[in-house]
Amino acid sequence: MGGTLNALLSCERAVKTTKKIPIPSAAQLRGIAKLATQATVSVSRIAEGVHQSVWGSMGVPGGKEPGQTRGLTGLIYQSVRGVTQLVGAGADKLLGALEPVMALVDEQDADSNVQVAILAALNGVMGDQLAADNNPLATTFGLRFQGQLVATGLMPKADAVSGKIVVLIHGLCMNDLQWADAGPSPNDLGAALAKDSGFTPVYARYNTGLHTSENGSLFAAQISEMVEHWPVPVTEIAVVAHSMGGLVTRSAIQCATDADAPWLGSLKKVVFLGTPHHGAPLEQAGSWVDVILGVSAYSRPFKRLAQLRSSGITDLRHGHVLASDWQGRGRFERAGDQRTHVALPRQIACFTVGATLAAPRGVVAERLLGDGLVPLNSALGKHDEPQRCLAFAKSHQFIAFKTGHIEMLHSVAVRTQVLAWLASTD
């Protein structure tokens, strides 16, 4: 979900410090060409606009028109636009020839914070379409430890981890690197949990444009594989989920419950941060993505694609968790809430943080404002229909006042509360 994406602004500081300018990799250019041949003719201009935003942050002038690059970079983008009349296979083959030439660039820059943030924004807006077309720009679901994928044959060494794992999962248009970039503190929440409670932090990165239920299934499978091959016995799992990540987590738990997955017995606690358990009105107005992408220079060019509104975005309307919540229904229909209610799992301690831009004791303002994207009641699991309410214990709820949707990620008060919850034996 990403809120205002203030976290992306830290990328600007990183670029200024390192003096490295992210260059689209060959695979990314091929992905852009695929989009172009699907009649998304503006996508290369979007990529160029993001690229020029990076240049501009360093004071480097652009091309003749706003959002245009100059020199060799500008020529590359012109070439991409020039192949829009080619068939998809031809364009793919043409740009595939660039891979040997750009191999060093790929290796050096492919996982930079700026590029990862840009791709995360694009996936949030239209990741379902990218995945359906097998586009190289589509993000695949993966769990990471110290920046490296956690998978069969790629497990960390036993002396680097513990049997207590905390998985942190981000929201719409965001990525795993932004847990550390969210605020001025040198340690992100995962690092703090490692220091204070002995958890090994593992971070999810995924395509937030897919249905939450699709990502839930992938999340459940990833955790199952991780636990099976973890280098030491897993004694405890906790999940900290921001925004959309909370819906994906609830979906994953339901998948694991249906499959009687062994790892579910190790999952002891889940903390939700600003999760729209009962949806968000801004999605219904079609303006959520504008709010998310409109602040950062790196993500602002993607507003040109806002009308696409991925499956992930439309799932936020009512807070879909199950596949049955959306299957057989038009994503843009103005239908009422037809979800199947999914209660909180009884065997897992669930905690929730809701934020509001209002000051304490401003009850009306709390209800109306919320954190700028998610209404306070939605984040706390409250609903006008009693049968739909999520039963968070009073002691398992926390309200962050004068705090926005992204700001909660670097709120000292929120961090202190999450650390206390995960350290407790309740």
XYZ file of C-alpha atoms in Angstrom:
426
model
C 0.000 0.000 0.000
C 2.744 2.410 0.629
C 0.744 5.489 1.706
C 2.606 8.603 0.698
C 5.744 6.604 -0.103
C 7.881 8.946 1.972
C 10.283 6.047 2.223
C 11.235 6.579 -1.401
C 12.728 9.949 -0.508
C 15.567 8.198 1.293
C 16.587 6.785 -2.081
C 17.425 10.325 -3.168
C 19.873 10.657 -0.291
C 21.458 7.339 -1.229
C 21.891 8.450 -4.849
C 23.503 11.720 -3.786
C 25.848 9.883 -1.443
C 27.015 7.157 -3.789
C 26.890 9.163 -7.040
C 25.579 6.023 -8.755
C 22.777 6.535 -11.239
C 20.510 3.515 -11.754
C 20.365 2.424 -15.387
C 17.599 0.161 -16.664
C 18.885 -3.376 -17.060
C 18.482 -5.338 -20.264
C 15.722 -7.418 -18.689
C 13.917 -4.262 -17.603
C 14.157 -2.764 -21.092
C 12.733 -5.982 -22.518
C 9.885 -5.708 -20.071
C 9.228 -2.137 -21.169
C 9.141 -3.281 -24.790
C 6.597 -5.973 -23.944
C 4.368 -3.336 -22.424
C 4.783 -1.148 -25.464
C 3.708 -3.900 -27.826
C 0.594 -4.364 -25.710
C -0.370 -0.802 -26.631
C 0.836 0.728 -23.371
C 2.587 3.341 -25.460
C 3.319 5.686 -22.583
C 5.263 3.209 -20.478
C 8.683 4.077 -21.884
C 7.977 7.736 -21.166
C 7.071 6.744 -17.617
C 10.346 4.874 -17.198
C 12.223 7.799 -18.713
C 10.432 10.214 -16.379
C 11.490 8.167 -13.358
C 15.044 7.951 -14.683
C 15.189 11.704 -15.209
C 13.889 12.215 -11.664
C 17.011 10.449 -10.443
C 19.232 12.601 -12.662
C 17.396 15.721 -11.567
C 18.012 14.973 -7.889
C 21.722 15.359 -8.684
C 21.290 18.588 -10.592
C 21.840 16.970 -13.996
C 19.774 18.698 -16.737
C 17.296 16.729 -18.786
C 16.201 16.796 -22.411
C 14.203 19.385 -24.291
C 10.903 18.367 -22.715
C 10.093 17.814 -19.010
C 10.702 14.216 -17.986
C 13.046 13.517 -20.896
C 16.621 12.341 -20.548
C 19.462 13.427 -22.777
C 22.440 11.917 -24.565
C 22.858 8.155 -24.852
C 20.206 7.495 -22.202
C 17.668 9.509 -24.162
C 18.568 7.564 -27.270
C 17.903 4.273 -25.505
C 14.414 5.388 -24.536
C 13.746 6.659 -28.049
C 14.768 3.248 -29.360
C 12.347 1.530 -27.005
C 9.533 3.751 -28.273
C 10.631 3.063 -31.802
C 9.963 -0.645 -31.504
C 6.338 -0.212 -30.499
C 5.300 -1.086 -34.046
C 7.159 -4.395 -33.904
C 5.540 -7.617 -32.805
C 6.282 -8.602 -29.217
C 8.619 -11.450 -30.063
C 10.656 -9.250 -32.399
C 11.098 -6.534 -29.809
C 12.020 -9.072 -27.174
C 14.663 -10.579 -29.438
C 16.043 -7.161 -30.368
C 16.518 -6.056 -26.779
C 17.729 -9.508 -25.781
C 20.817 -8.841 -27.868
C 21.713 -6.052 -25.433
C 22.127 -8.424 -22.507
C 25.851 -9.257 -23.021
C 26.663 -5.573 -23.453
C 24.776 -4.540 -20.306
C 25.734 -7.520 -18.133
C 28.028 -5.458 -15.938
C 25.351 -2.804 -15.472
C 22.847 -5.490 -14.516
C 25.209 -6.978 -11.940
C 26.121 -3.621 -10.436
C 22.784 -1.861 -10.236
C 19.973 -4.417 -10.468
C 19.212 -4.416 -6.731
C 19.772 -0.751 -5.919
C 17.239 0.831 -3.591
C 16.038 3.195 -6.303
C 15.434 0.515 -8.914
C 13.721 -1.803 -6.440
C 11.462 1.061 -5.317
C 10.589 1.983 -8.901
C 9.719 -1.602 -9.823
C 7.691 -1.968 -6.619
C 5.610 1.077 -7.586
C 5.031 -0.254 -11.105
C 4.054 -3.698 -9.787
C 1.578 -2.148 -7.391
C -0.164 -0.285 -10.200
C -0.226 -3.008 -12.849
C 1.568 -6.041 -11.465
C -1.292 -8.377 -12.351
C -0.905 -7.519 -16.032
C 2.885 -7.875 -15.853
C 2.546 -11.338 -14.302
C -0.088 -12.468 -16.816
C 2.279 -11.559 -19.661
C 5.339 -13.140 -17.991
C 6.932 -9.705 -18.166
C 10.479 -9.467 -16.750
C 9.357 -6.453 -14.745
C 6.957 -8.562 -12.658
C 8.211 -9.168 -9.118
C 8.166 -12.757 -7.915
C 7.331 -13.607 -4.294
C 10.456 -14.193 -2.263
C 11.714 -14.146 1.325
C 15.075 -12.521 2.040
C 17.627 -12.642 4.818
C 20.339 -9.973 4.797
C 19.360 -9.127 1.227
C 19.695 -12.677 -0.098
C 16.853 -14.960 -1.163
C 15.860 -17.677 1.266
C 15.008 -20.805 -0.708
C 15.947 -24.451 -1.059
C 19.715 -24.563 -1.515
C 20.054 -20.874 -0.594
C 19.609 -21.037 3.175
C 21.777 -18.923 5.491
C 24.453 -20.545 7.633
C 23.335 -22.000 10.937
C 25.570 -19.713 12.991
C 23.940 -16.606 11.432
C 20.349 -17.361 12.470
C 18.212 -18.495 15.376
C 15.164 -20.716 15.677
C 12.967 -17.641 16.232
C 11.967 -16.031 12.928
C 10.089 -12.783 12.389
C 8.812 -12.213 8.865
C 8.176 -8.607 7.857
C 5.837 -8.106 4.910
C 5.305 -4.723 3.231
C 2.273 -3.057 1.685
C 1.097 -1.824 -1.709
C 3.746 -0.356 -4.040
C 6.436 -0.911 -1.407
C 9.319 -3.352 -0.982
C 11.434 -5.023 1.682
C 14.205 -2.417 1.605
C 11.843 0.280 2.798
C 11.616 -1.134 6.313
C 15.107 0.276 6.813
C 14.567 3.389 4.685
C 11.379 4.463 6.411
C 12.962 6.646 9.069
C 16.115 8.255 10.437
C 16.990 5.370 12.762
C 19.941 3.238 11.574
C 18.042 0.071 12.589
C 14.735 -0.989 11.102
C 12.079 -2.843 13.073
C 13.489 -6.221 12.083
C 16.958 -5.266 13.297
C 15.472 -3.988 16.563
C 13.648 -7.296 17.067
C 16.879 -9.181 16.426
C 18.686 -7.096 19.029
C 15.996 -7.047 21.709
C 14.256 -10.419 21.352
C 16.628 -12.702 19.459
C 14.445 -12.952 16.355
C 16.019 -13.550 12.966
C 14.399 -11.024 10.606
C 13.284 -12.283 7.200
C 11.713 -9.865 4.711
C 9.082 -10.574 2.064
C 9.231 -8.930 -1.371
C 6.258 -9.529 -3.653
C 4.091 -8.270 -6.514
C 1.473 -6.147 -4.767
C -0.592 -5.849 -7.954
C -1.804 -9.449 -7.656
C -4.928 -10.395 -5.732
C -4.281 -10.608 -1.999
C -5.480 -14.211 -2.049
C -2.921 -15.078 -4.758
C -0.152 -13.544 -2.707
C -1.508 -15.274 0.394
C -1.114 -18.652 -1.271
C 2.423 -17.787 -2.367
C 3.286 -16.504 1.109
C 2.098 -19.703 2.755
C 4.158 -21.797 0.328
C 7.260 -19.658 0.892
C 7.047 -19.958 4.678
C 6.524 -23.714 4.397
C 9.639 -24.097 2.251
C 11.679 -21.836 4.528
C 10.741 -23.736 7.698
C 11.414 -27.106 6.074
C 14.957 -26.149 5.073
C 15.894 -23.671 7.830
C 19.405 -24.586 9.071
C 18.323 -24.813 12.736
C 15.043 -26.114 14.226
C 12.317 -23.455 14.064
C 10.811 -22.876 17.503
C 8.757 -19.733 16.882
C 7.482 -17.622 13.990
C 6.093 -14.113 14.199
C 4.827 -11.881 11.390
C 4.821 -8.086 11.275
C 2.609 -6.947 8.401
C 2.137 -3.419 7.104
C -1.048 -2.403 5.306
C -1.895 -4.772 2.416
C 0.670 -7.171 3.876
C -1.800 -7.817 6.699
C -4.490 -9.020 4.285
C -1.904 -11.215 2.545
C -0.894 -12.645 5.939
C -4.482 -13.448 6.918
C -4.947 -15.134 3.546
C -1.743 -17.156 4.036
C -2.916 -18.317 7.468
C -6.231 -19.421 5.969
C -4.384 -21.323 3.208
C -2.173 -23.018 5.801
C -5.204 -23.860 7.937
C -7.015 -25.453 4.993
C -3.899 -27.480 4.121
C -3.091 -28.327 7.768
C 0.430 -27.011 7.119
C 2.931 -28.017 9.841
C 4.518 -24.541 10.069
C 1.269 -23.062 11.355
C 1.949 -24.652 14.736
C 5.083 -22.508 15.052
C 3.311 -19.243 14.214
C 2.743 -17.622 17.600
C 2.102 -13.913 16.940
C 1.008 -11.568 14.142
C 1.203 -7.783 14.353
C -0.830 -5.739 11.861
C 0.258 -2.165 11.111
C -2.397 -0.045 9.419
C -4.067 -3.001 7.703
C -7.413 -2.179 6.004
C -9.183 -5.197 7.489
C -12.537 -3.838 6.331
C -11.346 -1.902 3.320
C -10.619 1.741 2.589
C -12.962 4.370 1.107
C -10.193 5.975 -0.974
C -9.963 2.863 -3.154
C -13.674 3.133 -3.907
C -13.088 6.653 -5.161
C -10.242 5.424 -7.346
C -7.882 7.918 -5.767
C -5.803 5.749 -3.450
C -3.120 5.122 -6.045
C -2.903 8.863 -6.745
C -2.184 9.484 -3.064
C 0.368 6.682 -2.935
C 2.302 7.676 -6.025
C 1.931 11.443 -5.971
C 4.535 12.485 -3.407
C 7.844 10.998 -4.541
C 9.584 12.119 -7.718
C 10.517 8.494 -8.371
C 6.948 7.220 -8.308
C 5.053 10.265 -9.602
C 5.410 9.348 -13.325
C 3.440 6.151 -12.651
C 0.327 8.254 -12.022
C -0.125 8.125 -15.794
C -1.086 4.470 -15.295
C -3.279 5.054 -12.257
C -6.507 4.311 -14.084
C -5.364 0.713 -14.544
C -5.844 -0.075 -10.824
C -4.429 -3.558 -10.364
C -6.243 -6.471 -8.757
C -4.308 -5.804 -5.581
C -5.597 -2.244 -5.413
C -9.230 -3.161 -6.021
C -9.008 -5.868 -3.349
C -8.464 -3.051 -0.867
C -11.990 -1.731 -1.433
C -13.476 -4.068 1.158
C -10.373 -5.890 2.414
C -10.491 -9.129 0.409
C -8.748 -12.123 1.960
C -10.149 -15.131 0.078
C -10.248 -15.941 -3.643
C -14.020 -16.358 -3.356
C -14.262 -12.679 -2.394
C -13.433 -11.643 -5.964
C -13.912 -14.653 -8.240
C -16.899 -14.325 -10.560
C -17.321 -10.624 -9.810
C -16.320 -7.564 -11.803
C -13.463 -5.760 -10.088
C -14.899 -2.321 -10.811
C -18.518 -3.062 -9.977
C -20.059 -0.801 -7.349
C -21.357 -3.762 -5.400
C -21.576 -3.885 -1.633
C -19.336 -5.813 0.702
C -19.785 -9.472 -0.269
C -16.778 -10.921 1.514
C -16.807 -14.167 3.406
C -15.962 -13.210 6.975
C -12.635 -14.647 8.134
C -12.184 -14.476 11.887
C -8.820 -14.062 13.574
C -7.166 -17.447 14.225
C -7.720 -18.468 17.842
C -4.407 -20.273 18.232
C -2.361 -17.205 17.232
C -1.981 -14.007 19.281
C -2.989 -11.152 16.974
C -2.177 -7.498 17.602
C -3.107 -4.406 15.618
C -1.879 -0.838 15.270
C -4.191 1.817 13.893
C -3.041 5.354 13.179
C -4.881 8.628 12.926
C -3.840 12.083 11.820
C -6.006 13.480 14.607
C -4.920 14.392 18.121
C -6.058 12.351 21.130
C -9.694 12.743 22.193
C -10.765 13.897 18.725
C -13.187 10.991 18.335
C -14.975 12.304 15.251
C -11.745 13.303 13.569
C -10.230 9.884 14.327
C -13.110 8.138 12.606
C -13.126 10.432 9.580
C -9.405 10.943 9.027
C -7.751 7.692 9.980
C -4.123 7.631 8.866
C -4.842 9.338 5.549
C -5.535 6.059 3.732
C -7.010 3.558 6.173
C -9.907 4.473 8.515
C -9.078 3.865 12.162
C -11.952 1.420 12.699
C -10.859 -0.615 9.674
C -7.320 -0.916 11.051
C -8.656 -1.925 14.470
C -10.962 -4.553 12.959
C -14.178 -2.781 14.013
C -17.258 -2.939 11.775
C -20.806 -1.559 11.892
C -22.046 -5.148 11.552
C -21.066 -6.952 14.783
C -20.651 -10.310 13.053
C -17.876 -8.858 10.883
C -15.804 -7.431 13.737
C -12.343 -8.889 14.347
C -11.885 -9.793 18.001
C -8.653 -8.035 18.920
C -8.276 -7.943 22.690
C -8.169 -4.427 24.092
C -4.582 -4.932 25.242
C -3.705 -6.058 21.720
C -4.724 -2.733 20.158
C -2.673 0.440 19.875
C -3.548 3.815 18.378
C -0.809 6.110 17.074
C -2.060 9.707 17.115
C -0.909 12.439 14.734
C 0.586 9.693 12.593
C 0.170 8.916 8.901
C 0.066 5.585 7.112
C 3.786 5.507 6.302
C 4.874 7.445 9.349
C 3.876 4.552 11.586
C 6.815 2.593 10.180
C 9.269 4.955 11.869
C 7.148 5.985 14.823
C 9.037 5.494 18.094
C 5.780 4.827 19.919
C 4.710 2.156 17.410
C 8.111 0.501 17.456
C 8.171 0.420 21.266
C 4.725 -1.180 21.359
C 5.560 -3.814 18.742
C 8.777 -4.736 20.566
C 6.829 -5.090 23.820
C 4.165 -7.286 22.236
C 6.650 -9.651 20.604
C 8.805 -9.853 23.729
C 5.857 -10.733 25.983
C 4.772 -14.264 26.824
C 1.036 -13.471 26.381
